[in-house]
Amino acid sequence: MDSLALFLATALLAFVLYWFVCILGSAEQKGKRAINLSSGSISREKVQDKYKQYWSFFLRPKEIETADKVPHFVDTFYNLVTDIYEWGWGQSFHFAPSVPGKSHKDATRIHEEMAVDLLKVGPGHRILDVGCGVGGPMRAIAARSRSNVVGITINQYQVDRARAHNRKSGVDSLCEVVCGNFLQMPFPDSSFDGAYSIEATCHAPKLEDVYSEIYRVLRPGALYVSYEWVTTDRYKADDPEHVEIIQGIERGDALPGLRSYDQVAEIAQKVGFEVVEERDLAKPPAGEWWQRLKMGKIAYWRNHVVVSFLTLLGVAPKGVVDVHEMLFKTAGHLTRGGETGIFTPMHMILCRKPMS
Ligand SMILES: C=C(CC[C@@H](C)[C@H]1CC[C@H]2C3=CC[C@H]4[C@H](C)[C@@H](O)CC[C@]4(C)[C@H]3CC[C@]12C)C(C)C
Ligand SMILES: C[S@@+](CC[C@H](N)C(=O)[O-])C[C@H]1O[C@@H](n2cnc3c(N)ncnc32)[C@H](O)[C@@H]1O
């Protein structure tokens, strides 16, 4: 009897340990697991240094010269966070209005498919995903529109992840992923029938630089829709709490400087676009996008213990705990940004490249 009891206790402990380390905290079934957390294209032993390098960008004064260094700085950020994003959030690295009775996954897909409806694209069209992440939106939009979707991201690790997901999805033949800088895209003029960017162009030091590139690669008459991260009309630059919230969002999300809502249309027109429609998709009756972030202390503590335990075992690279702690603080700033109404991650603008 003792040996049986010992065997059962050992088996139970092994299962609990396996579940705690490998299953817990995963945002998606068969998604990224904690035990597979890596540091993207950064070698394991360099994670802590790269994390310190990342923070040093914000400690230097904001000189114009750093604008050239932003794409590399963003690439470093995504090497540090992509696996944690996939593990704790899923394959779509963006927010969506909560929808009563719908799962986060369904609400996310509804938000992504709205881009297709706005672009009015369909089979045979070639559309561009500007800042495509690991391809969550790309696969949803390809499935909905049956268009050919080309995604571009600065981060090679994300390209590899997106291609792997695409191969497992039913839309691989419609999807292509390119590693490149959306400020200097490797595509000919007038080569796309539509374009979208979902919470990505906020990483551009100057919005007009990425909008100019998108304008260039679109054929005349084509549409471009973007969900932008901006401060709203409630933001007061002389309110210390507002400044602290926005600075926390910028530093925790690799943003060179958040734009104001009223700059977006002006910049789009400056590069030649006609503005067809513009509105904040977060405004009521839309459900609160930050509700999903309120993961609660218990969930954070659980994920923190999992990440710390894996680092202790040498499974997760040293430094991942620091990145995880940064993201928890960032979640707090983003939540406050939503609650105060001074920030929105989904200021939608729909533009057209004129026929002439
Ligand atoms: C558009 C951008 C990214 C938006 C979101 C996808 C991410 C912003 C903050 C991220 C997270 C914060 C807390 C993490 C938590 C501590 C961890 O246990 C699990 C993952 C998080 C929930 C993580 C998930 C992705 C975000 C919500 C920016 C970068 C332009
Ligand atoms: C928050 S993620 C959003 C990804 C995707 N749109 C989604 O919703 O899942 C922002 C994306 O923009 C990409 N990005 C940021 N700066 C870039 C640049 N200069 N060139 C290309 N991609 C860039 C990042 O690599 C990342 O894939």
Tab-separated table of N, CA and C in Angstrom, residues 213-333:
chain	number	residue	atom	x	y	z
A	213	GLU	N	5.089	56.080	-47.216
A	213	GLU	CA	5.453	54.793	-47.822
A	213	GLU	C	4.188	54.004	-48.198
A	214	ILE	N	3.205	54.041	-47.313
A	214	ILE	CA	1.945	53.327	-47.609
A	214	ILE	C	1.272	53.966	-48.833
A	215	TYR	N	1.274	55.294	-48.861
A	215	TYR	CA	0.692	56.017	-50.016
A	215	TYR	C	1.393	55.582	-51.314
A	216	ARG	N	2.721	55.463	-51.247
A	216	ARG	CA	3.526	55.143	-52.451
A	216	ARG	C	3.173	53.770	-53.008
A	217	VAL	N	3.018	52.786	-52.139
A	217	VAL	CA	2.843	51.399	-52.626
A	217	VAL	C	1.386	51.089	-53.003
A	218	LEU	N	0.454	51.980	-52.644
A	218	LEU	CA	-0.956	51.761	-53.022
A	218	LEU	C	-1.204	52.217	-54.457
A	219	ARG	N	-2.053	51.477	-55.170
A	219	ARG	CA	-2.447	51.937	-56.493
A	219	ARG	C	-3.447	53.082	-56.335
A	220	PRO	N	-3.537	53.996	-57.319
A	220	PRO	CA	-4.505	55.099	-57.224
A	220	PRO	C	-5.924	54.567	-57.022
A	221	GLY	N	-6.643	55.202	-56.109
A	221	GLY	CA	-8.024	54.809	-55.812
A	221	GLY	C	-8.127	53.798	-54.687
A	222	ALA	N	-6.974	53.228	-54.262
A	222	ALA	CA	-6.997	52.194	-53.208
A	222	ALA	C	-7.201	52.828	-51.834
A	223	LEU	N	-7.713	51.991	-50.900
A	223	LEU	CA	-8.009	52.465	-49.539
A	223	LEU	C	-6.972	51.963	-48.545
A	224	TYR	N	-6.788	52.749	-47.483
A	224	TYR	CA	-5.899	52.374	-46.363
A	224	TYR	C	-6.659	52.648	-45.078
A	225	VAL	N	-6.675	51.638	-44.180
A	225	VAL	CA	-7.309	51.860	-42.874
A	225	VAL	C	-6.299	51.578	-41.770
A	226	SER	N	-6.312	52.432	-40.751
A	226	SER	CA	-5.382	52.266	-39.640
A	226	SER	C	-6.092	52.403	-38.304
A	227	TYR	N	-5.718	51.545	-37.332
A	227	TYR	CA	-6.148	51.699	-35.938
A	227	TYR	C	-4.935	52.260	-35.212
A	228	GLU	N	-5.038	53.519	-34.809
A	228	GLU	CA	-3.883	54.231	-34.257
A	228	GLU	C	-3.931	54.366	-32.740
A	229	TRP	N	-2.782	54.341	-32.121
A	229	TRP	CA	-2.617	54.675	-30.698
A	229	TRP	C	-2.431	56.194	-30.599
A	230	VAL	N	-3.373	56.875	-29.923
A	230	VAL	CA	-3.259	58.334	-29.785
A	230	VAL	C	-3.731	58.789	-28.408
A	231	THR	N	-3.347	60.002	-28.041
A	231	THR	CA	-3.990	60.653	-26.888
A	231	THR	C	-5.268	61.323	-27.401
A	232	THR	N	-6.277	61.394	-26.526
A	232	THR	CA	-7.587	61.911	-26.954
A	232	THR	C	-7.737	63.383	-26.539
A	233	ASP	N	-8.939	63.912	-26.796
A	233	ASP	CA	-9.193	65.323	-26.437
A	233	ASP	C	-9.292	65.517	-24.932
A	234	ARG	N	-9.311	64.427	-24.170
A	234	ARG	CA	-9.359	64.560	-22.707
A	234	ARG	C	-7.948	64.718	-22.113
A	235	TYR	N	-6.927	64.425	-22.938
A	235	TYR	CA	-5.561	64.478	-22.401
A	235	TYR	C	-5.141	65.928	-22.141
A	236	LYS	N	-4.607	66.180	-20.938
A	236	LYS	CA	-4.135	67.526	-20.592
A	236	LYS	C	-2.625	67.453	-20.313
A	237	ALA	N	-1.834	68.097	-21.140
A	237	ALA	CA	-0.363	68.035	-21.030
A	237	ALA	C	0.137	68.673	-19.727
A	238	ASP	N	-0.748	69.483	-19.094
A	238	ASP	CA	-0.311	70.112	-17.839
A	238	ASP	C	-0.805	69.344	-16.614
A	239	ASP	N	-1.384	68.174	-16.846
A	239	ASP	CA	-1.847	67.339	-15.724
A	239	ASP	C	-0.795	66.264	-15.447
A	240	PRO	N	-0.110	66.329	-14.302
A	240	PRO	CA	0.990	65.375	-14.018
A	240	PRO	C	0.550	63.913	-14.093
A	241	GLU	N	-0.695	63.627	-13.664
A	241	GLU	CA	-1.143	62.217	-13.730
A	241	GLU	C	-1.277	61.771	-15.184
A	242	HIS	N	-1.812	62.656	-16.033
A	242	HIS	CA	-1.938	62.316	-17.456
A	242	HIS	C	-0.548	62.068	-18.066
A	243	VAL	N	0.380	62.957	-17.741
A	243	VAL	CA	1.735	62.825	-18.304
A	243	VAL	C	2.367	61.505	-17.852
A	244	GLU	N	2.164	61.150	-16.579
A	244	GLU	CA	2.749	59.905	-16.053
A	244	GLU	C	2.154	58.682	-16.754
A	245	ILE	N	0.834	58.713	-16.989
A	245	ILE	CA	0.172	57.578	-17.653
A	245	ILE	C	0.708	57.419	-19.078
A	246	ILE	N	0.753	58.519	-19.820
A	246	ILE	CA	1.187	58.449	-21.225
A	246	ILE	C	2.661	58.083	-21.312
A	247	GLN	N	3.486	58.621	-20.422
A	247	GLN	CA	4.917	58.252	-20.427
A	247	GLN	C	5.074	56.765	-20.112
A	248	GLY	N	4.267	56.245	-19.197
A	248	GLY	CA	4.318	54.810	-18.864
A	248	GLY	C	3.936	53.964	-20.056
A	249	ILE	N	2.928	54.423	-20.827
A	249	ILE	CA	2.506	53.687	-22.028
A	249	ILE	C	3.618	53.711	-23.075
A	250	GLU	N	4.237	54.871	-23.264
A	250	GLU	CA	5.308	54.988	-24.274
A	250	GLU	C	6.480	54.081	-23.925
A	251	ARG	N	6.899	54.114	-22.648
A	251	ARG	CA	8.103	53.358	-22.257
A	251	ARG	C	7.857	51.856	-22.219
A	252	GLY	N	6.625	51.458	-21.917
A	252	GLY	CA	6.340	50.022	-21.816
A	252	GLY	C	5.929	49.387	-23.130
A	253	ASP	N	5.853	50.233	-24.189
A	253	ASP	CA	5.408	49.722	-25.492
A	253	ASP	C	6.302	50.164	-26.644
A	254	ALA	N	7.485	50.633	-26.311
A	254	ALA	CA	8.489	50.995	-27.341
A	254	ALA	C	7.952	52.053	-28.297
A	255	LEU	N	7.366	53.099	-27.735
A	255	LEU	CA	6.812	54.189	-28.559
A	255	LEU	C	7.732	55.401	-28.484
A	256	PRO	N	8.135	55.937	-29.639
A	256	PRO	CA	9.006	57.121	-29.640
A	256	PRO	C	8.270	58.400	-29.251
A	257	GLY	N	6.944	58.338	-29.156
A	257	GLY	CA	6.183	59.533	-28.757
A	257	GLY	C	4.764	59.434	-29.296
A	258	LEU	N	3.777	59.324	-28.403
A	258	LEU	CA	2.374	59.172	-28.849
A	258	LEU	C	1.887	60.456	-29.538
A	259	ARG	N	1.158	60.255	-30.645
A	259	ARG	CA	0.552	61.402	-31.314
A	259	ARG	C	-0.787	61.754	-30.643
A	260	SER	N	-1.273	62.973	-30.935
A	260	SER	CA	-2.610	63.386	-30.498
A	260	SER	C	-3.616	63.033	-31.589
A	261	TYR	N	-4.857	62.725	-31.171
A	261	TYR	CA	-5.910	62.291	-32.119
A	261	TYR	C	-6.070	63.270	-33.277
A	262	ASP	N	-5.873	64.567	-32.993
A	262	ASP	CA	-6.176	65.566	-34.038
A	262	ASP	C	-5.007	65.771	-35.006
A	263	GLN	N	-3.924	64.996	-34.846
A	263	GLN	CA	-2.802	65.110	-35.790
A	263	GLN	C	-2.925	64.113	-36.941
A	264	VAL	N	-3.677	63.026	-36.722
A	264	VAL	CA	-3.636	61.893	-37.658
A	264	VAL	C	-4.156	62.269	-39.039
A	265	ALA	N	-5.357	62.874	-39.089
A	265	ALA	CA	-5.952	63.228	-40.400
A	265	ALA	C	-5.081	64.250	-41.121
A	266	GLU	N	-4.562	65.183	-40.340
A	266	GLU	CA	-3.714	66.256	-40.917
A	266	GLU	C	-2.483	65.648	-41.598
A	267	ILE	N	-1.883	64.655	-40.925
A	267	ILE	CA	-0.676	64.015	-41.490
A	267	ILE	C	-1.042	63.199	-42.725
A	268	ALA	N	-2.187	62.493	-42.654
A	268	ALA	CA	-2.622	61.687	-43.811
A	268	ALA	C	-2.816	62.579	-45.039
A	269	GLN	N	-3.463	63.723	-44.823
A	269	GLN	CA	-3.687	64.641	-45.956
A	269	GLN	C	-2.364	65.236	-46.445
A	270	LYS	N	-1.448	65.459	-45.528
A	270	LYS	CA	-0.141	66.048	-45.900
A	270	LYS	C	0.600	65.158	-46.896
A	271	VAL	N	0.456	63.835	-46.763
A	271	VAL	CA	1.188	62.937	-47.674
A	271	VAL	C	0.388	62.668	-48.952
A	272	GLY	N	-0.881	63.183	-49.029
A	272	GLY	CA	-1.638	63.062	-50.271
A	272	GLY	C	-2.945	62.308	-50.166
A	273	PHE	N	-3.200	61.663	-49.008
A	273	PHE	CA	-4.449	60.904	-48.863
A	273	PHE	C	-5.659	61.827	-48.776
A	274	GLU	N	-6.794	61.306	-49.260
A	274	GLU	CA	-8.102	61.894	-48.923
A	274	GLU	C	-8.590	61.131	-47.697
A	275	VAL	N	-9.125	61.843	-46.689
A	275	VAL	CA	-9.647	61.168	-45.498
A	275	VAL	C	-11.128	60.866	-45.718
A	276	VAL	N	-11.461	59.568	-45.740
A	276	VAL	CA	-12.844	59.128	-46.001
A	276	VAL	C	-13.661	59.084	-44.721
A	277	GLU	N	-13.040	58.562	-43.656
A	277	GLU	CA	-13.753	58.428	-42.379
A	277	GLU	C	-12.730	58.431	-41.240
A	278	GLU	N	-13.152	58.917	-40.084
A	278	GLU	CA	-12.252	58.922	-38.922
A	278	GLU	C	-13.103	58.870	-37.663
A	279	ARG	N	-12.845	57.911	-36.784
A	279	ARG	CA	-13.556	57.885	-35.501
A	279	ARG	C	-12.816	56.996	-34.498
A	280	ASP	N	-13.042	57.265	-33.235
A	280	ASP	CA	-12.446	56.469	-32.161
A	280	ASP	C	-13.331	55.249	-31.930
A	281	LEU	N	-12.820	54.067	-32.280
A	281	LEU	CA	-13.630	52.840	-32.164
A	281	LEU	C	-13.851	52.440	-30.704
A	282	ALA	N	-13.152	53.137	-29.791
A	282	ALA	CA	-13.286	52.802	-28.363
A	282	ALA	C	-14.451	53.538	-27.714
A	283	LYS	N	-14.998	54.507	-28.443
A	283	LYS	CA	-16.049	55.333	-27.830
A	283	LYS	C	-17.337	54.526	-27.658
A	284	PRO	N	-18.079	54.776	-26.594
A	284	PRO	CA	-19.368	54.086	-26.410
A	284	PRO	C	-20.218	54.222	-27.668
A	285	PRO	N	-21.021	53.219	-28.017
A	285	PRO	CA	-21.391	52.039	-27.200
A	285	PRO	C	-20.356	50.920	-27.216
A	286	ALA	N	-19.130	51.153	-27.729
A	286	ALA	CA	-18.140	50.060	-27.743
A	286	ALA	C	-17.831	49.659	-26.292
A	287	GLY	N	-17.630	48.386	-26.068
A	287	GLY	CA	-17.259	47.874	-24.746
A	287	GLY	C	-15.828	48.262	-24.410
A	288	GLU	N	-15.514	48.296	-23.116
A	288	GLU	CA	-14.191	48.758	-22.660
A	288	GLU	C	-13.102	47.817	-23.152
A	289	TRP	N	-12.131	48.333	-23.922
A	289	TRP	CA	-11.050	47.495	-24.472
A	289	TRP	C	-10.070	47.062	-23.370
A	290	TRP	N	-10.009	47.829	-22.273
A	290	TRP	CA	-9.006	47.550	-21.238
A	290	TRP	C	-9.482	46.514	-20.203
A	291	GLN	N	-10.759	46.098	-20.337
A	291	GLN	CA	-11.280	45.096	-19.392
A	291	GLN	C	-10.410	43.835	-19.392
A	292	ARG	N	-10.003	43.414	-20.594
A	292	ARG	CA	-9.200	42.186	-20.719
A	292	ARG	C	-7.850	42.314	-20.019
A	293	LEU	N	-7.375	43.546	-19.905
A	293	LEU	CA	-6.078	43.767	-19.266
A	293	LEU	C	-6.158	43.603	-17.762
A	294	LYS	N	-7.401	43.767	-17.245
A	294	LYS	CA	-7.525	43.688	-15.789
A	294	LYS	C	-7.415	42.245	-15.358
A	295	MET	N	-6.230	41.670	-15.608
A	295	MET	CA	-6.054	40.235	-15.371
A	295	MET	C	-5.996	39.925	-13.881
A	296	GLY	N	-5.908	40.959	-13.087
A	296	GLY	CA	-5.930	40.723	-11.654
A	296	GLY	C	-4.580	40.288	-11.119
A	297	LYS	N	-4.402	40.598	-9.849
A	297	LYS	CA	-3.109	40.328	-9.200
A	297	LYS	C	-2.804	38.834	-9.199
A	298	ILE	N	-3.869	38.021	-9.004
A	298	ILE	CA	-3.633	36.567	-8.909
A	298	ILE	C	-3.060	36.037	-10.220
A	299	ALA	N	-3.653	36.443	-11.341
A	299	ALA	CA	-3.167	35.956	-12.646
A	299	ALA	C	-1.752	36.457	-12.892
A	300	TYR	N	-1.499	37.711	-12.523
A	300	TYR	CA	-0.129	38.229	-12.721
A	300	TYR	C	0.845	37.454	-11.847
A	301	TRP	N	0.416	37.251	-10.563
A	301	TRP	CA	1.318	36.561	-9.633
A	301	TRP	C	1.594	35.159	-10.172
A	302	ARG	N	0.538	34.504	-10.662
A	302	ARG	CA	0.678	33.144	-11.222
A	302	ARG	C	1.688	33.158	-12.375
A	303	ASN	N	1.510	34.088	-13.305
A	303	ASN	CA	2.437	34.159	-14.451
A	303	ASN	C	3.850	34.523	-13.996
A	304	HIS	N	3.925	35.409	-12.992
A	304	HIS	CA	5.248	35.823	-12.488
A	304	HIS	C	5.971	34.625	-11.877
A	305	VAL	N	5.224	33.801	-11.116
A	305	VAL	CA	5.833	32.610	-10.489
A	305	VAL	C	6.273	31.622	-11.584
A	306	VAL	N	5.414	31.446	-12.608
A	306	VAL	CA	5.766	30.507	-13.694
A	306	VAL	C	7.054	30.964	-14.380
A	307	VAL	N	7.114	32.257	-14.719
A	307	VAL	CA	8.296	32.792	-15.422
A	307	VAL	C	9.531	32.711	-14.530
A	308	SER	N	9.358	33.022	-13.237
A	308	SER	CA	10.503	32.978	-12.302
A	308	SER	C	10.992	31.544	-12.130
A	309	PHE	N	10.031	30.616	-12.020
A	309	PHE	CA	10.390	29.192	-11.832
A	309	PHE	C	11.149	28.667	-13.053
A	310	LEU	N	10.668	29.029	-14.245
A	310	LEU	CA	11.326	28.576	-15.479
A	310	LEU	C	12.715	29.187	-15.625
A	311	THR	N	12.867	30.428	-15.147
A	311	THR	CA	14.188	31.073	-15.196
A	311	THR	C	15.129	30.365	-14.220
A	312	LEU	N	14.588	30.023	-13.048
A	312	LEU	CA	15.379	29.315	-12.017
A	312	LEU	C	15.871	27.966	-12.563
A	313	LEU	N	14.992	27.301	-13.325
A	313	LEU	CA	15.360	25.996	-13.898
A	313	LEU	C	16.303	26.150	-15.090
A	314	GLY	N	16.494	27.394	-15.526
A	314	GLY	CA	17.339	27.605	-16.702
A	314	GLY	C	16.596	27.359	-18.000
A	315	VAL	N	15.263	27.179	-17.916
A	315	VAL	CA	14.458	26.939	-19.132
A	315	VAL	C	14.189	28.271	-19.846
A	316	ALA	N	13.791	29.293	-19.077
A	316	ALA	CA	13.577	30.634	-19.664
A	316	ALA	C	14.864	31.439	-19.474
A	317	PRO	N	15.206	32.263	-20.465
A	317	PRO	CA	16.442	33.062	-20.346
A	317	PRO	C	16.366	34.046	-19.171
A	318	LYS	N	17.500	34.275	-18.494
A	318	LYS	CA	17.542	35.318	-17.451
A	318	LYS	C	17.131	36.644	-18.105
A	319	GLY	N	16.374	37.435	-17.402
A	319	GLY	CA	15.936	38.722	-17.942
A	319	GLY	C	14.471	38.703	-18.330
A	320	VAL	N	13.944	37.487	-18.582
A	320	VAL	CA	12.518	37.403	-18.954
A	320	VAL	C	11.634	37.871	-17.802
A	321	VAL	N	12.100	37.641	-16.570
A	321	VAL	CA	11.325	38.083	-15.393
A	321	VAL	C	11.232	39.615	-15.392
A	322	ASP	N	12.349	40.272	-15.751
A	322	ASP	CA	12.340	41.750	-15.790
A	322	ASP	C	11.362	42.249	-16.854
A	323	VAL	N	11.387	41.576	-18.015
A	323	VAL	CA	10.483	41.977	-19.105
A	323	VAL	C	9.036	41.780	-18.684
A	324	HIS	N	8.790	40.645	-18.016
A	324	HIS	CA	7.419	40.355	-17.558
A	324	HIS	C	6.949	41.419	-16.557
A	325	GLU	N	7.857	41.820	-15.656
A	325	GLU	CA	7.478	42.846	-14.664
A	325	GLU	C	7.200	44.185	-15.355
A	326	MET	N	7.998	44.495	-16.385
A	326	MET	CA	7.763	45.740	-17.147
A	326	MET	C	6.363	45.704	-17.769
A	327	LEU	N	6.012	44.548	-18.334
A	327	LEU	CA	4.711	44.445	-19.002
A	327	LEU	C	3.561	44.562	-18.012
A	328	PHE	N	3.771	44.053	-16.793
A	328	PHE	CA	2.690	44.183	-15.802
A	328	PHE	C	2.465	45.660	-15.474
A	329	LYS	N	3.549	46.403	-15.322
A	329	LYS	CA	3.415	47.840	-15.031
A	329	LYS	C	2.770	48.561	-16.226
A	330	THR	N	3.156	48.117	-17.431
A	330	THR	CA	2.588	48.727	-18.642
A	330	THR	C	1.078	48.505	-18.695
A	331	ALA	N	0.666	47.308	-18.296
A	331	ALA	CA	-0.777	47.006	-18.283
A	331	ALA	C	-1.511	47.990	-17.373
A	332	GLY	N	-0.852	48.352	-16.263
A	332	GLY	CA	-1.464	49.322	-15.344
A	332	GLY	C	-1.617	50.693	-15.974
A	333	HIS	N	-0.590	51.133	-16.684
A	333	HIS	CA	-0.665	52.444	-17.360
A	333	HIS	C	-1.738	52.432	-18.465
